[in-house]
Amino acid sequence: MNDSFDRAPGAGRTRNLPADPGLAESAAGDCDTKTTLFNQREPLRQPRTSPPFAESNISTANVVGGGDFKRQSKPQQSINANSTSAFPGCNEVDSLVKSSKLSASAPEFVPSGINPYEDPSFYDDDDSYYGEPTLADTVTDFLAHLSSSPGSFESDIEHITGMLNSWVTTEELLKELVELIYTQSTAIPNFSYTGARLCNYLSHHLIVSPPSGNYRQLLLQRCRKEYEQRDVAVQGDPETQKKFHSFVLFLGELYLNLEIKKAKGPPNRANILLTALKDLLISLFSKPVDANLICAVKLLKLTGSVLDDAWKESGKPHMEELIQRIETILLDATCSRDVRQMLLKLVELRSSDWGRVRAAAAASNATPDNDPNYFMNEPTFYTEDGTPFTAADPEYAEKYQEILDRQDYFHDLDGENGNEIYDSEDEMEPEIEEAFENFCLEAERKRQQ
């Protein structure tokens, strides 16, 4: 009994083996093979590959049907733990395990192909990400803020200037700051006005002043580089012209906003920019294409009145010369209709003293003849055909009286309840009045019945 009972793991699993040709041949032929098979004591493992279903089904069918095992051309080999065909690749796995250098007590696991050594220079390019911001990043940020919120200029400019004073302490940093502000002022749309105000404030409040010049001097030197390229820029490609036009409008804003303080008296404008603007306008009119003419019109609308006054004070007829150039362009140049209309409007604007109204007469002495704002606050009325007229219209009184006569503005009001009293004769037409009387009589007759 003890010989046939085994407590080893997996024991007894071979007592009811399925019919298999290999096992049947071993049982019928060789006793030693049977002994080896039933003395197997190792636990069974899942094979790496499953046997073909077709071959297994045929073998099982032959055993159940009592067929001849010898008819099979390739009988399956017996299931043996030492057989390499039953577990293909087993020897290779064992050899890999024996030659492996992996250890469960290793401090960390590093996959093959990974270099555990990290090159410190790999992170050099990311210093701007994780390190302190540069001057260019800081200037770009606060210029973007002023561009999106120009109304915060007065409240933020002191903080911005204090930050720049603590940062810009050398000549190189000051030149970099000038270049950054100039580039952004001519690149950001509609930022030339705010950029000019910023340049004026920094020219008075930046502390650093190297031997090469202070902020204002370095800024004017930077503008001079673009000014000297004016004759080439007006004849360049569209992109070159666009950059040049941005510079021209920025210089116009700079002339209006940049102040040069004196020891006594109010500050003056930079007269050197006055001459530069005249030369820039002449260059724009020398190449009368649409883009150049539009830029010239914008500049004259922006600075025309100031330039005209400055040239008149100095006795120079520069504005008359520019207007004559415009009139010549209107006659000869082949500009578009819209640009031609813009030039005509500009000439009319200058003839009306740039749309300015001189000091109005005193209120007591104001008349329609000496005060153009005399009728400014008067209401506007319209005739029956929709024609507007105001108190400045010579026929105002007559037309206004016609309106009063046509409309019934004079009503007799009841002093107690304010209800209007109308004449009964005009309330209903005869047909309506007759129908109403018939209705009342019919209603009274039905009531009496």
Short mmCIF file of C-alpha atoms in Angstrom, two decimals, residues 129-365:
data_model
loop_
_atom_site.label_atom_id
_atom_site.label_comp_id
_atom_site.label_asym_id
_atom_site.label_seq_id
_atom_site.Cartn_x
_atom_site.Cartn_y
_atom_site.Cartn_z
CA TYR A 129 13.07 78.30 -17.83
CA TYR A 130 13.99 77.64 -14.25
CA GLY A 131 16.49 80.40 -13.58
CA GLU A 132 15.95 84.14 -13.18
CA PRO A 133 14.28 85.94 -16.11
CA THR A 134 16.45 87.96 -18.44
CA LEU A 135 16.15 91.67 -19.18
CA ALA A 136 14.57 90.89 -22.55
CA ASP A 137 11.89 88.72 -20.92
CA THR A 138 11.08 91.35 -18.32
CA VAL A 139 10.88 94.22 -20.81
CA THR A 140 8.74 92.17 -23.19
CA ASP A 141 6.33 91.31 -20.36
CA PHE A 142 5.72 94.84 -19.13
CA LEU A 143 5.49 96.22 -22.67
CA ALA A 144 2.83 93.61 -23.45
CA HIS A 145 1.03 94.67 -20.27
CA LEU A 146 1.11 98.36 -21.26
CA SER A 147 -0.07 97.45 -24.76
CA SER A 148 -3.09 95.53 -23.46
CA SER A 149 -3.83 98.02 -20.63
CA PRO A 150 -2.66 101.49 -21.71
CA GLY A 151 -4.83 103.08 -19.05
CA SER A 152 -2.57 101.64 -16.34
CA PHE A 153 0.46 103.63 -17.56
CA GLU A 154 0.31 106.28 -14.84
CA SER A 155 -0.11 103.78 -12.01
CA ASP A 156 2.53 101.30 -13.22
CA ILE A 157 5.28 103.50 -14.65
CA GLU A 158 6.95 104.22 -11.29
CA HIS A 159 7.18 100.53 -10.45
CA ILE A 160 8.56 99.74 -13.92
CA THR A 161 11.15 102.50 -13.67
CA GLY A 162 12.27 101.37 -10.22
CA MET A 163 12.71 97.82 -11.46
CA LEU A 164 14.76 99.02 -14.45
CA ASN A 165 16.95 101.24 -12.24
CA SER A 166 17.86 98.23 -10.12
CA TRP A 167 18.53 96.13 -13.21
CA VAL A 168 20.13 98.41 -15.83
CA THR A 169 23.45 99.46 -14.32
CA THR A 170 25.89 99.18 -17.24
CA GLU A 171 26.26 100.70 -20.69
CA GLU A 172 25.61 97.34 -22.39
CA LEU A 173 22.35 96.82 -20.51
CA LEU A 174 21.23 100.37 -21.29
CA LYS A 175 21.83 99.85 -25.02
CA GLU A 176 19.94 96.57 -24.82
CA LEU A 177 17.03 98.33 -23.10
CA VAL A 178 16.92 101.04 -25.78
CA GLU A 179 16.89 98.44 -28.55
CA LEU A 180 14.15 96.40 -26.89
CA ILE A 181 11.82 99.37 -26.36
CA TYR A 182 12.44 100.74 -29.86
CA THR A 183 11.78 97.35 -31.45
CA GLN A 184 8.57 96.77 -29.54
CA SER A 185 7.33 100.34 -30.11
CA THR A 186 7.66 99.93 -33.88
CA ALA A 187 6.46 96.31 -34.00
CA ILE A 188 3.39 96.25 -31.74
CA PRO A 189 0.35 97.73 -33.55
CA ASN A 190 -0.92 101.03 -32.10
CA PHE A 191 1.80 101.07 -29.43
CA SER A 192 3.81 104.01 -30.79
CA TYR A 193 2.00 106.54 -28.55
CA THR A 194 2.51 104.56 -25.35
CA GLY A 195 6.07 103.72 -26.39
CA ALA A 196 6.83 107.43 -26.89
CA ARG A 197 5.42 108.27 -23.47
CA LEU A 198 7.52 105.51 -21.93
CA CYS A 199 10.67 106.81 -23.65
CA ASN A 200 10.00 110.32 -22.37
CA TYR A 201 9.53 109.11 -18.79
CA LEU A 202 12.62 106.92 -18.83
CA SER A 203 14.73 109.72 -20.30
CA HIS A 204 14.07 111.73 -17.11
CA HIS A 205 14.05 109.00 -14.47
CA LEU A 206 16.67 106.39 -15.42
CA ILE A 207 19.69 106.81 -13.20
CA VAL A 208 22.39 105.17 -15.33
CA SER A 209 24.21 107.59 -17.63
CA PRO A 210 27.35 106.07 -19.22
CA PRO A 211 29.90 108.14 -21.16
CA SER A 212 28.34 107.09 -24.49
CA GLY A 213 25.12 108.92 -23.58
CA ASN A 214 22.00 108.69 -21.46
CA TYR A 215 18.76 106.97 -22.44
CA ARG A 216 17.45 109.83 -24.61
CA GLN A 217 20.74 110.22 -26.48
CA LEU A 218 21.04 106.51 -27.18
CA LEU A 219 17.43 106.43 -28.36
CA LEU A 220 18.00 109.28 -30.80
CA GLN A 221 21.12 107.54 -32.09
CA ARG A 222 19.05 104.40 -32.72
CA CYS A 223 16.41 106.41 -34.59
CA ARG A 224 19.11 108.08 -36.68
CA LYS A 225 20.12 104.67 -38.12
CA GLU A 226 16.63 104.24 -39.57
CA TYR A 227 16.48 107.87 -40.65
CA GLU A 228 19.61 107.51 -42.77
CA GLN A 229 18.03 104.60 -44.68
CA ARG A 230 14.90 106.56 -45.66
CA ASP A 231 15.63 106.90 -49.39
CA VAL A 232 16.25 103.17 -49.70
CA ALA A 233 13.30 102.16 -47.54
CA VAL A 234 10.65 104.08 -49.50
CA GLN A 235 11.63 102.14 -52.64
CA GLY A 236 12.02 98.75 -50.97
CA ASP A 237 9.71 95.76 -50.89
CA PRO A 238 6.37 95.93 -49.01
CA GLU A 239 7.84 94.46 -45.82
CA THR A 240 10.68 97.00 -45.77
CA GLN A 241 8.21 99.82 -46.40
CA LYS A 242 5.96 98.58 -43.60
CA LYS A 243 8.82 98.65 -41.06
CA PHE A 244 9.87 102.10 -42.25
CA HIS A 245 6.32 103.46 -41.94
CA SER A 246 6.12 102.17 -38.37
CA PHE A 247 9.34 104.03 -37.60
CA VAL A 248 7.99 107.25 -39.17
CA LEU A 249 4.82 107.20 -37.06
CA PHE A 250 6.80 106.37 -33.92
CA LEU A 251 9.13 109.30 -34.58
CA GLY A 252 6.08 111.56 -34.95
CA GLU A 253 4.78 110.42 -31.56
CA LEU A 254 8.26 110.86 -30.12
CA TYR A 255 8.38 114.47 -31.34
CA LEU A 256 5.05 115.20 -29.67
CA ASN A 257 5.87 113.50 -26.35
CA LEU A 258 9.64 113.73 -25.83
CA GLU A 259 10.46 116.71 -23.63
CA ILE A 260 13.84 118.34 -23.01
CA LYS A 261 13.87 120.14 -19.69
CA LYS A 262 15.56 123.49 -19.26
CA ALA A 263 16.94 125.16 -16.21
CA LYS A 264 14.15 127.73 -16.37
CA GLY A 265 10.86 127.72 -18.12
CA PRO A 266 8.74 124.93 -19.61
CA PRO A 267 10.39 122.01 -21.41
CA ASN A 268 10.97 122.11 -25.15
CA ARG A 269 10.50 119.55 -27.87
CA ALA A 270 13.47 117.95 -29.58
CA ASN A 271 14.04 120.27 -32.53
CA ILE A 272 16.30 117.74 -34.18
CA LEU A 273 13.20 115.60 -34.74
CA LEU A 274 11.48 118.54 -36.42
CA THR A 275 14.07 118.52 -39.19
CA ALA A 276 13.98 114.73 -39.41
CA LEU A 277 10.20 114.68 -39.92
CA LYS A 278 10.44 117.18 -42.78
CA ASP A 279 13.04 115.03 -44.54
CA LEU A 280 10.97 111.89 -43.99
CA LEU A 281 7.90 113.52 -45.55
CA ILE A 282 9.93 114.60 -48.57
CA SER A 283 11.21 111.03 -48.99
CA LEU A 284 7.68 109.62 -48.78
CA PHE A 285 6.38 112.04 -51.43
CA SER A 286 9.36 111.28 -53.67
CA LYS A 287 7.98 107.75 -54.17
CA PRO A 288 4.21 108.41 -54.42
CA VAL A 289 2.87 104.88 -54.13
CA ASP A 290 -0.23 104.23 -52.05
CA ALA A 291 1.57 102.88 -48.97
CA ASN A 292 3.97 105.84 -48.78
CA LEU A 293 1.21 108.38 -49.34
CA ILE A 294 -1.01 106.84 -46.65
CA CYS A 295 1.89 107.00 -44.19
CA ALA A 296 2.51 110.67 -45.05
CA VAL A 297 -1.18 111.52 -44.56
CA LYS A 298 -1.21 109.79 -41.16
CA LEU A 299 1.91 111.64 -40.07
CA LEU A 300 0.55 115.04 -41.13
CA LYS A 301 -2.80 114.40 -39.43
CA LEU A 302 -0.87 113.50 -36.29
CA THR A 303 1.70 116.31 -36.24
CA GLY A 304 0.58 118.76 -38.95
CA SER A 305 -0.66 121.53 -36.67
CA VAL A 306 2.41 121.37 -34.43
CA LEU A 307 4.81 121.27 -37.38
CA ASP A 308 3.01 124.16 -39.08
CA ASP A 309 3.21 126.33 -35.95
CA ALA A 310 6.88 125.53 -35.37
CA TRP A 311 7.85 126.33 -38.95
CA LYS A 312 5.83 129.55 -38.95
CA GLU A 313 7.54 130.72 -35.79
CA SER A 314 10.94 130.14 -37.36
CA GLY A 315 9.84 131.74 -40.64
CA LYS A 316 10.32 128.61 -42.75
CA PRO A 317 7.79 127.79 -45.51
CA HIS A 318 8.18 124.03 -45.20
CA MET A 319 4.46 123.32 -44.82
CA GLU A 320 3.60 125.32 -47.96
CA GLU A 321 6.19 123.32 -49.87
CA LEU A 322 4.71 120.04 -48.66
CA ILE A 323 1.18 121.13 -49.64
CA GLN A 324 2.45 122.02 -53.10
CA ARG A 325 3.97 118.55 -53.40
CA ILE A 326 0.61 117.05 -52.49
CA GLU A 327 -1.20 119.14 -55.13
CA THR A 328 1.33 118.04 -57.74
CA ILE A 329 0.78 114.40 -56.79
CA LEU A 330 -2.98 114.88 -57.16
CA LEU A 331 -2.46 116.07 -60.70
CA ASP A 332 0.23 113.70 -61.93
CA ALA A 333 0.52 110.61 -59.73
CA THR A 334 -1.39 107.44 -60.49
CA CYS A 335 -2.50 106.72 -56.96
CA SER A 336 -5.76 104.97 -56.13
CA ARG A 337 -9.04 106.83 -55.79
CA ASP A 338 -9.20 106.35 -52.01
CA VAL A 339 -5.68 107.69 -51.50
CA ARG A 340 -6.45 110.65 -53.76
CA GLN A 341 -9.49 111.39 -51.61
CA MET A 342 -7.34 111.22 -48.47
CA LEU A 343 -4.92 113.76 -49.93
CA LEU A 344 -7.77 116.12 -50.86
CA LYS A 345 -9.19 115.91 -47.33
CA LEU A 346 -5.72 116.66 -45.95
CA VAL A 347 -5.42 119.80 -48.07
CA GLU A 348 -8.87 120.92 -46.86
CA LEU A 349 -7.86 120.21 -43.28
CA ARG A 350 -4.80 122.40 -43.56
CA SER A 351 -6.82 125.20 -45.18
CA SER A 352 -9.12 125.18 -42.14
CA ASP A 353 -6.10 125.59 -39.82
CA TRP A 354 -6.04 121.83 -39.10
CA GLY A 355 -9.61 121.94 -37.80
CA ARG A 356 -8.72 124.08 -34.82
CA VAL A 357 -11.12 126.68 -33.37
CA ARG A 358 -9.42 129.66 -31.89
CA ALA A 359 -10.45 131.16 -28.56
CA ALA A 360 -14.19 131.79 -28.57
CA ALA A 361 -15.64 135.18 -27.75
CA ALA A 362 -16.83 135.92 -24.28
CA ALA A 363 -20.32 134.71 -23.49
CA SER A 364 -21.70 138.22 -23.21
CA ASN A 365 -20.20 139.28 -26.57
#
